[in-house]
Coordinates of C-alpha atoms and ligand atoms in Angstrom, one line a residue:
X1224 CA 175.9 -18.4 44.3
X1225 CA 176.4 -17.4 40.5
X1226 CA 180.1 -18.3 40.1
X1227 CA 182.1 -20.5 42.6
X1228 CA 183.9 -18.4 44.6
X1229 CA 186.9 -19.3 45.6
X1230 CA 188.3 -18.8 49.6
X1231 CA 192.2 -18.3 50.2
X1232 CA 192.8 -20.5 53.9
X1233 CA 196.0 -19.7 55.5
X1234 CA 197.5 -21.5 58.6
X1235 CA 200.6 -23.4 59.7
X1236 CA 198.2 -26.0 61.3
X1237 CA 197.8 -28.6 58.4
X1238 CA 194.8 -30.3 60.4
X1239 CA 193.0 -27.0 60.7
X1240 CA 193.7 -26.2 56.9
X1241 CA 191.8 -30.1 56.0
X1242 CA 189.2 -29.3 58.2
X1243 CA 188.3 -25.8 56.8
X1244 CA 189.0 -27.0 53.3
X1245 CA 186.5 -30.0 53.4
X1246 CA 184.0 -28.0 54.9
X1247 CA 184.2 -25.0 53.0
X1248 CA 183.7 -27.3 49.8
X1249 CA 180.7 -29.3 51.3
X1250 CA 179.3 -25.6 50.8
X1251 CA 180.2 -25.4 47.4
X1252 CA 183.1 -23.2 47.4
X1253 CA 186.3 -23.7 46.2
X1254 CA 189.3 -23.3 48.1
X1255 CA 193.5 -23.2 47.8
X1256 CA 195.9 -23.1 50.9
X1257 CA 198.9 -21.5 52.3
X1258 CA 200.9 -22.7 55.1
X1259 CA 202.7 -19.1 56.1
X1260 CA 202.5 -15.2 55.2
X1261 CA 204.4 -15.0 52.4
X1262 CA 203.1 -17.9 50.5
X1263 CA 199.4 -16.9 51.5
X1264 CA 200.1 -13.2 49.2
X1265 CA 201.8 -15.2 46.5
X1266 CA 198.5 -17.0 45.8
X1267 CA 196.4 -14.6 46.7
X1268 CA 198.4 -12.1 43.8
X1269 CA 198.4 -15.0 41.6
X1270 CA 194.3 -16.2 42.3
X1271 CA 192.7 -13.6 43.5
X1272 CA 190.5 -15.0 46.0
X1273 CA 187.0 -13.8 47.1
X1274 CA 188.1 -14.0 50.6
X1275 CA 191.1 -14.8 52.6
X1276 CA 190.8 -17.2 55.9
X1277 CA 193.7 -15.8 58.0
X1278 CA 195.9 -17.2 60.8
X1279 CA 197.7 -14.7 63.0
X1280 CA 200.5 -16.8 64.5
X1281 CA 202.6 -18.9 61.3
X1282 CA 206.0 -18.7 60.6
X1283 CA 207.7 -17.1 58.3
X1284 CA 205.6 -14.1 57.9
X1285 CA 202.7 -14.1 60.3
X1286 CA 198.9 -12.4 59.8
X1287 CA 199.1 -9.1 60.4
X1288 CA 202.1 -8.8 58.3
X1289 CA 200.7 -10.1 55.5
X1290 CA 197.7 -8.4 55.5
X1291 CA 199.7 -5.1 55.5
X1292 CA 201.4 -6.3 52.9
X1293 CA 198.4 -7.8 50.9
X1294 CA 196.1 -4.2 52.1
X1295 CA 199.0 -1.7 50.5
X1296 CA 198.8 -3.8 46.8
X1297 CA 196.3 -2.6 44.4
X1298 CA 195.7 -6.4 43.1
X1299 CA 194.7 -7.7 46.7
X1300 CA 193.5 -4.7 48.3
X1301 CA 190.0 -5.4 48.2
X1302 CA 189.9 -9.1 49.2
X1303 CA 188.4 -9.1 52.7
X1304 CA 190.7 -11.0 55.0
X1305 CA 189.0 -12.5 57.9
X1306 CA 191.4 -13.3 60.7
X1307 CA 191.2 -16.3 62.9
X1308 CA 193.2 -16.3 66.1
X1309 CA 193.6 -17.9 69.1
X1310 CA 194.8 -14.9 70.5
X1311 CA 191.1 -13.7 70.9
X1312 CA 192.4 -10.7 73.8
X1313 CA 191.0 -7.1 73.1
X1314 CA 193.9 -5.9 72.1
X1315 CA 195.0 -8.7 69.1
X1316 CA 191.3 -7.9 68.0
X1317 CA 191.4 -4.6 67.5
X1318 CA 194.6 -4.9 66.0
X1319 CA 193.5 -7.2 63.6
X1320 CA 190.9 -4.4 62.3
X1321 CA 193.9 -1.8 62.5
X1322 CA 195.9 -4.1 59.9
X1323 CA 192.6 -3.9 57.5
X1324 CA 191.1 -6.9 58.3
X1325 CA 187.4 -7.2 58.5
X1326 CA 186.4 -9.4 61.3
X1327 CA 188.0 -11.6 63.4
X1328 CA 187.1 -14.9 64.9
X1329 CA 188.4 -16.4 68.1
X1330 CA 190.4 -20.2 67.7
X1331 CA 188.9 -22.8 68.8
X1332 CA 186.2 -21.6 65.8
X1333 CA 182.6 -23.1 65.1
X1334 CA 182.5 -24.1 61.9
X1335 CA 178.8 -22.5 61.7
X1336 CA 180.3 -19.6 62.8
X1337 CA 182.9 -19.1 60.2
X1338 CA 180.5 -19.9 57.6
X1339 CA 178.0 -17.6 58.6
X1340 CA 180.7 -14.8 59.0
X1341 CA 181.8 -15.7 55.6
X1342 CA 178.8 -15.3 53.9
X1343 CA 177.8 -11.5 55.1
X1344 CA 181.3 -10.7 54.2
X1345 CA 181.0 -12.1 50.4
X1346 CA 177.8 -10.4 50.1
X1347 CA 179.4 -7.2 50.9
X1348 CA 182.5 -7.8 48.5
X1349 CA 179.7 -8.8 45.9
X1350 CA 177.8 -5.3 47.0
X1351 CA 180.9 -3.3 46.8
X1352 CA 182.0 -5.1 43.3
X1353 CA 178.3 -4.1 42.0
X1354 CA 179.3 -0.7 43.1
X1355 CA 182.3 -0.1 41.6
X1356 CA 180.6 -1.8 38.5
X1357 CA 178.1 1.2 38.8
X1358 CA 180.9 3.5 39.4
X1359 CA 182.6 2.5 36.3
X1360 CA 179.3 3.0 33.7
X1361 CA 178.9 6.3 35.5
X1362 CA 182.0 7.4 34.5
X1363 CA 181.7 5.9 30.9
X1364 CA 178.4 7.9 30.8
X1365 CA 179.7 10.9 32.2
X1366 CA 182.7 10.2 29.3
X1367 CA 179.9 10.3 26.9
X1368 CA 178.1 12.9 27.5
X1369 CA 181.2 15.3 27.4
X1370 CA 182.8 13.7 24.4
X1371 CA 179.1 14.5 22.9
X1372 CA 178.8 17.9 23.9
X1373 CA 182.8 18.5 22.5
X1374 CA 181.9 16.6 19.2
X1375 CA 180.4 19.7 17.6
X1376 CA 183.2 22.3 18.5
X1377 CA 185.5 19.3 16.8
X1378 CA 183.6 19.2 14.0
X1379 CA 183.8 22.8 13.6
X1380 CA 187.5 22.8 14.2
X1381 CA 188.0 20.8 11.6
X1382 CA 185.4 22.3 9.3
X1383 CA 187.1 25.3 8.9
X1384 CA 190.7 24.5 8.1
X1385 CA 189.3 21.5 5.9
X1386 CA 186.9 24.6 3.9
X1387 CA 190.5 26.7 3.2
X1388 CA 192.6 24.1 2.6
X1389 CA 190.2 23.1 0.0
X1390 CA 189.8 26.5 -1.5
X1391 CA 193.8 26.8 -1.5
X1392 CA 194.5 23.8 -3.4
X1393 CA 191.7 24.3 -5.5
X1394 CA 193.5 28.2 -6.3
X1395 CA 196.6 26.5 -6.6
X1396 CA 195.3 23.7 -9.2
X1397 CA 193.8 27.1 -11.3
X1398 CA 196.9 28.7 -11.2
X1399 CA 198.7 25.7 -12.0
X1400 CA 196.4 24.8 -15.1
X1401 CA 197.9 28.4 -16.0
X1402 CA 201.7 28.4 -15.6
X1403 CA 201.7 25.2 -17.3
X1404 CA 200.8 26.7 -20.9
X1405 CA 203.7 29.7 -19.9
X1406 CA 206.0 27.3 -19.2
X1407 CA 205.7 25.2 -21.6
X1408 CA 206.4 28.9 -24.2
X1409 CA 209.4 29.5 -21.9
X1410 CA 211.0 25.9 -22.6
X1411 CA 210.4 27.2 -26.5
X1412 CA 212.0 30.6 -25.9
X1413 CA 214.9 28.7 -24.1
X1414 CA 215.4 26.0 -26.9
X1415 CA 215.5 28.7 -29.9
X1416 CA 217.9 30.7 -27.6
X1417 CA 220.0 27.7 -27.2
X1418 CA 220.0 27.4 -31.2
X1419 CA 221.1 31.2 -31.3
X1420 CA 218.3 31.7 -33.2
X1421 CA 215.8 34.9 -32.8
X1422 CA 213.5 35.1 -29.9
X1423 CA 212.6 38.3 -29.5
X1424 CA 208.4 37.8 -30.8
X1425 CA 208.6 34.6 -28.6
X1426 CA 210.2 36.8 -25.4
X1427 CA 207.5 39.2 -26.3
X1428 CA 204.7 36.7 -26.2
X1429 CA 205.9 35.3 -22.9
X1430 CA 205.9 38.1 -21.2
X1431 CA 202.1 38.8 -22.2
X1432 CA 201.2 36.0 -21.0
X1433 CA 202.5 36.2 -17.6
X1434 CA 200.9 39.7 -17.2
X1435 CA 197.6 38.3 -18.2
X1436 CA 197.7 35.6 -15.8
X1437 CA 199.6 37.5 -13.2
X1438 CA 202.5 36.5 -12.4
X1439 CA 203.5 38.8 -9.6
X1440 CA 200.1 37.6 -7.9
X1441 CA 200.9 34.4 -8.1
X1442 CA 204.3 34.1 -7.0
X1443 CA 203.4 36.1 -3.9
X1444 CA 199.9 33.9 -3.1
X1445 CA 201.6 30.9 -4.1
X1446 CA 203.7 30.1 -1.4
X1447 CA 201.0 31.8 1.1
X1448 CA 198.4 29.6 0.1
X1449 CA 201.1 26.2 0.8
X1450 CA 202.0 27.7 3.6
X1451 CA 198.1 28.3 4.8
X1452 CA 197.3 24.7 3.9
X1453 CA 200.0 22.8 5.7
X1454 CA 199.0 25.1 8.9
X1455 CA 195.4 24.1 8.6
X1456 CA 196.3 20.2 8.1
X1457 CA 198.3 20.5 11.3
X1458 CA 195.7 22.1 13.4
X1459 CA 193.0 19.5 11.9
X1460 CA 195.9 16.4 12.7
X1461 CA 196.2 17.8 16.2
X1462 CA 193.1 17.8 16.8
X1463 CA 192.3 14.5 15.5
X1464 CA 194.9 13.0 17.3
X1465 CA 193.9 14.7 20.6
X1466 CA 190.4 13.4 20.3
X1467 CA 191.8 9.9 19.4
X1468 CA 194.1 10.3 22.6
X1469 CA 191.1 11.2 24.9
X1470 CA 188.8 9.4 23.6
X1471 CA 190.7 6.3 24.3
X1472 CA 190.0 5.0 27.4
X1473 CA 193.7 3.7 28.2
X1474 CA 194.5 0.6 30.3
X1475 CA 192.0 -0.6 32.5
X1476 CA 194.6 -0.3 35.4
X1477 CA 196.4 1.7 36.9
X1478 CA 200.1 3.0 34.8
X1479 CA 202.2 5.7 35.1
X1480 CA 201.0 8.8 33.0
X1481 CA 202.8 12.1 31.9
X1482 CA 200.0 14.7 33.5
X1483 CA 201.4 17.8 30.8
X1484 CA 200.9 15.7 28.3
X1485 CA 196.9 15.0 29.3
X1486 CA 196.9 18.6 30.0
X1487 CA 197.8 19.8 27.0
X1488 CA 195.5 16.6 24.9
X1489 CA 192.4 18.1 26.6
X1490 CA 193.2 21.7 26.2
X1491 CA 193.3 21.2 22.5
X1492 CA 190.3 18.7 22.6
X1493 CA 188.6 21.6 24.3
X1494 CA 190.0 24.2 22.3
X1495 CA 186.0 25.3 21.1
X1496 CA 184.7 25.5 24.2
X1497 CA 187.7 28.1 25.2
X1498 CA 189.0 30.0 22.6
X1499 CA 185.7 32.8 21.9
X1500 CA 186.1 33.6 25.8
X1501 CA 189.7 32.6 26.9
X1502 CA 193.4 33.4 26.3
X1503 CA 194.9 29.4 27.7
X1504 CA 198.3 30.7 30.0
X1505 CA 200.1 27.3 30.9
X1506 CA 202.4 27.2 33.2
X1507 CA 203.7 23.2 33.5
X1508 CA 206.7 21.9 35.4
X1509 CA 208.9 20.6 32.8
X1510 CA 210.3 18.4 35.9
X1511 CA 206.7 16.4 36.8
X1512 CA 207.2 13.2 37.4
X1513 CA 204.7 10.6 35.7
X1514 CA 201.9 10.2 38.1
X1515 CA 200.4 6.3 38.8
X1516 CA 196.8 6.9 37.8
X1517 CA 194.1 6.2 35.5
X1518 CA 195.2 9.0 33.0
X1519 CA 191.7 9.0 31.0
X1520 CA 190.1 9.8 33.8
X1521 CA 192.3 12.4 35.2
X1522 CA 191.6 13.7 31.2
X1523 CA 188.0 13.9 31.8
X1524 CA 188.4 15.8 35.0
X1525 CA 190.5 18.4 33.6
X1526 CA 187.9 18.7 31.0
X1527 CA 185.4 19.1 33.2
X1528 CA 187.6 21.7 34.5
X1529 CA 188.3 23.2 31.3
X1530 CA 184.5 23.0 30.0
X1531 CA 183.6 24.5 34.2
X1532 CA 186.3 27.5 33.5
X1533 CA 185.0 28.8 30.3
X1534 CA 181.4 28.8 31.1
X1535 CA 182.4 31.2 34.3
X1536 CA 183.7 33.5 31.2
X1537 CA 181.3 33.0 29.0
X1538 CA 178.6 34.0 32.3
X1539 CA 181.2 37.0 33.4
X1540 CA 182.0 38.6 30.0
X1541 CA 179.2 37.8 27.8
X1542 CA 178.8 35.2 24.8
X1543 CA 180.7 37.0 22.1
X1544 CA 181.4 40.0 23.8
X1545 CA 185.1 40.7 22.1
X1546 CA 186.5 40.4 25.7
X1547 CA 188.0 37.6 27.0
X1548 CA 189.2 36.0 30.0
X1549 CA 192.2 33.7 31.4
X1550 CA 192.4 29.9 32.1
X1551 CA 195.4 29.2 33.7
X1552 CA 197.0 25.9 33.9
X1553 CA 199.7 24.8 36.2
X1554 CA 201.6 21.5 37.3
X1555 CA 204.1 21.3 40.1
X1556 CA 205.9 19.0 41.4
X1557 CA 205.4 19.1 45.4
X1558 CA 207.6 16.3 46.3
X1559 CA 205.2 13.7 47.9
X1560 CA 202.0 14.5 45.2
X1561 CA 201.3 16.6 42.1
X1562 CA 199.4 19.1 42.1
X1563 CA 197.2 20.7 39.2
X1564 CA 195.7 24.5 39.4
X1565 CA 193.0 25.2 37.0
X1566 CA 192.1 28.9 37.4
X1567 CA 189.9 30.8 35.5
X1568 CA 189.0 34.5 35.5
X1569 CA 185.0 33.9 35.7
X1570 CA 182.3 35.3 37.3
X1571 CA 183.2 32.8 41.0
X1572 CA 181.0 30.9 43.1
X1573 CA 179.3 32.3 45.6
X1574 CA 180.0 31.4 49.0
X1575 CA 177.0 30.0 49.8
X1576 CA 176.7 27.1 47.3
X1577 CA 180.5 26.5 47.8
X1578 CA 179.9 23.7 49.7
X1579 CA 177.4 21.8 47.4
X1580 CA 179.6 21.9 44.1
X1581 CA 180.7 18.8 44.5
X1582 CA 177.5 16.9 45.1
X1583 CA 175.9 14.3 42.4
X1584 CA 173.9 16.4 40.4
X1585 CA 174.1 20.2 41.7
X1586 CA 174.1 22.5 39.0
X1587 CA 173.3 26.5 38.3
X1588 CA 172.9 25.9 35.4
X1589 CA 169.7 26.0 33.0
X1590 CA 168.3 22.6 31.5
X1591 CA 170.5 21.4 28.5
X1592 CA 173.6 23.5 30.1
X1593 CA 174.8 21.4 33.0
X1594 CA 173.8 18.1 34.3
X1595 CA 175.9 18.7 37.7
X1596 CA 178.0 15.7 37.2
X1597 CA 181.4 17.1 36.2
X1598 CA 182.7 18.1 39.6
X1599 CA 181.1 14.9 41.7
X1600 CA 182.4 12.9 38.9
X1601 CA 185.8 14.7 39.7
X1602 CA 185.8 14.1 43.5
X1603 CA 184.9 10.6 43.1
X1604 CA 188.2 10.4 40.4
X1605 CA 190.8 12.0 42.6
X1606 CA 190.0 11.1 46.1
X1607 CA 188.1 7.8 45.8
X1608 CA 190.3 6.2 43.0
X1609 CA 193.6 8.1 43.4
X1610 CA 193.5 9.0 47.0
X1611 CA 194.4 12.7 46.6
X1612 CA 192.6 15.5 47.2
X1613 CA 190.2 18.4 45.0
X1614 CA 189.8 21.8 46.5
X1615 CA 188.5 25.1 45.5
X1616 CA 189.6 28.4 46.0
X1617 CA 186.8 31.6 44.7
X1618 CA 185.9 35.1 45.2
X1619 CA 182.6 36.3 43.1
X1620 CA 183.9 38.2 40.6
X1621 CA 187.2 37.6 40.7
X1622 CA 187.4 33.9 39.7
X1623 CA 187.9 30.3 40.7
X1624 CA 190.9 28.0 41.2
X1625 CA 190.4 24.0 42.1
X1626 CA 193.2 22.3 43.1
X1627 CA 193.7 18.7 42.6
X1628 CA 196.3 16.7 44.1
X1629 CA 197.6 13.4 43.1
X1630 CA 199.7 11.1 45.3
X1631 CA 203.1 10.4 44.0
X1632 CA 204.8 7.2 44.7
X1633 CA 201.9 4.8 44.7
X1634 CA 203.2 2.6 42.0
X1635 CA 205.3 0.8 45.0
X1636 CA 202.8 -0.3 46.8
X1637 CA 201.1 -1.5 43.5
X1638 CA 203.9 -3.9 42.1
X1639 CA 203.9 -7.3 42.9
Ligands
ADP2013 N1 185.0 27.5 37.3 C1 183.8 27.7 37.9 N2 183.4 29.0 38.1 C2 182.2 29.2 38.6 N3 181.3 28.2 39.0 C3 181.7 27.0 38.8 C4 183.0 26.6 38.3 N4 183.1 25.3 38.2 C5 181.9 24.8 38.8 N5 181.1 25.8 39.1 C6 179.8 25.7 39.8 O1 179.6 24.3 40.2 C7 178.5 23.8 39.6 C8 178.6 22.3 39.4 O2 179.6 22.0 38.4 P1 179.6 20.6 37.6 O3 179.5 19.5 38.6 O4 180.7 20.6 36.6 O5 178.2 20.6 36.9 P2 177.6 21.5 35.7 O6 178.8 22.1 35.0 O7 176.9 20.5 34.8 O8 176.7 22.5 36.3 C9 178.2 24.6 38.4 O9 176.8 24.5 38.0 C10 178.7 26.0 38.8 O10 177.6 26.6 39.6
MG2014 MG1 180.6 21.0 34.5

């Protein structure tokens, strides 16, 4: 055992509770105790034990309820509770498993028994922990990889406003190095005008000058040239702040997230991997409600998405053929989930890998293109983690919608 793990042992029978406690910690775990339902979720919220011991029958709150309780709250969902019961009859067995329990053991118990139950059922929670460990890096990897493949369009995103707002302000320094001098003869002109005196050689001279350096030109570039840079420091600020906004993984739980606002982060994250092949149409209920989720990796899936979309248009129209396609964006509000359409007008999938897309590693496309992670990454995203759903709609040709849906209301059963 690497680090003492620590077993949660609930029952209104104090003798039973000593018994299991001394035992349990002559096998080297540590243990704490409840005496009822409700306390029993108050220290398991508040410890989070490796395991729960639990008696059906308690006042208060008895077993079953608290392990619906316990089962719907995203802190304590995945402690295995193992029920004990003297009630051992088919029927309280079974529904002990319906509850979410994980096994069940019949009162009067054998302490070898319990032990040996507990053990297989900490070295699954330690399997499945090590699994969702994996789960996580994959996802960090498959972050990577696409925050690696979008750092060159970035780049070149904000290459080019960065190259003309440099040339503009270095125009504007040139033509300010030459109003300067013709201002400076206009304050003259002004001051022997003031002093009534003759200023008709100094008008003259003026006026020379600002035809030798132009000054229709430059009143007419001048404000073009502002105007051009402070466009092209707001595309490069968007775009830096969308990258910082993806890029950053958000909380490590669970919050509620505005899903436009994601939408529109990676759309303009993405924006080089669209715009040569795709007009963006968004369509986005102004009404969404904030969805509980891990928003950074609903981010990643749209990107996926995204990156998925323009490929098809890239495959259907050409690379740089002048014509380009539509990737169509929608939210809607659909009462008991969110859903999110990402449509593109691409070249389709073929109804006969249709049902492969998903998989860990299917791809169609050449070496260095695809790695066949974005859409497995997605399915694992939406219906493992968020309990929704991801489907696809295509016709060869025509184009592809996927369809994700997120539960709404799942914050409830998350607070404590
Ligand atoms: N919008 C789309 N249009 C056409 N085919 C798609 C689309 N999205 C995904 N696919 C198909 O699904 C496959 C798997 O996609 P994905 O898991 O993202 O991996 P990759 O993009 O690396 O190939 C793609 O190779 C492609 O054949
Ligand atoms: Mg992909």
């Amino acid at each position: 055992m690497k680090t003492q793990q620590t077993i949660l042992i609930v029952d209104d029978n104090r003798t039973n509770r000593v018994l299991l406690a001394r035992s349990l910690a002559n096998s080297g775990y540590s243990t704490i105790e409840a005496a009822d339902g409700a306390k029993a979720i108050e220290l398991a919220l508040e410890h989070r034990p490796s395991i729960i011991l639990l008696d059906v029958q308690m006042p208060v709150m008895d077993g079953f309820e608290a392990c619906i309780r316990m089962k719907s709250m995203e802190k304590t969902a995945a402690i295995p509770v193992l029920f004990l019961t003297s009630h051992s009859e088919p029927a309280n067995i079974e529904r002990a498993f319906a509850v979410g329990g994980c096994d069940c053991i019949a009162k009067p118990f054998h302490m070898g028994e319990v032990k040996a139950r507990l053990a297989v059922h900490l070295g699954l929670r330690e399997a499945t922990d090590m699994l969702e460990e994996t789960h996580a890096q994959l996802l960090l990897a498959q972050k990577m990889e696409s925050i690696g493949q979008l750092a060159a369009g970035v780049a070149h995103e904000i290459n080019t406003p960065t190259q003309f707002v440099g040339d503009n302000t270095r125009f504007l320094k040139d033509t300010f190095e030459q109003l300067a001098p013709a201002l400076g003869q206009v304050r003259q002109l002004l001051e022997t005008a003031i002093a009534g005196g003759d200023c008709g050689r100094e008008a003259r001279a003026v006026k020379e000058l600002f035809e030798e350096i132009e000054l229709d030109y430059i009143l007419e570039e001048f404000p073009t040239a502002l105007d051009q840079s402070i466009e092209g420091l707001q595309r490069v600020s968007t775009i830096v702040k969308a990258m910082k906004e993806f890029s950053h993984s958000g909380p490590s739980e669970m919050a509620l997230a505005d899903l436009n606002r994601s939408l529109e982060t990676t759309i303009n994250v993405a924006s080089h991997e669209w715009k040569y092949v795709a007009e963006i149409e968004k369509d986005l209920d102004s009404d969404l409600p904030h969805v509980f989720c891990h928003a950074g990796e609903i981010a990643q899936v749209l990107l996926n998405m995204i990156v998925n979309a323009a490929y098809a248009l890239r495959e259907k129209h050409g690379e740089g053929a002048g014509k380009k396609g539509v990737i169509r964006l929608s939210t809607r509000n659909a009462g008991r989930y969110v859903e999110i359409r990402v449509s593109d007008s691409g070249s389709g999938i073929p109804e006969e890998i249709r049902q492969r897309i998903f998989d860990p590693f299917f791809t169609t496309k050449a070496v260095g293109e695809g790695t066949g992670q974005g859409l497995s990454m997605a399915h694992k995203v939406v219906v493992q983690e968020h309990h929704g759903t991801i489907s696809v709609e295509s016709e060869v040709g025509v184009g592809t919608t996927f369809i994700i849906r997120l539960p709404l209301g799942r914050e409830l059963a998350a607070v404590s």
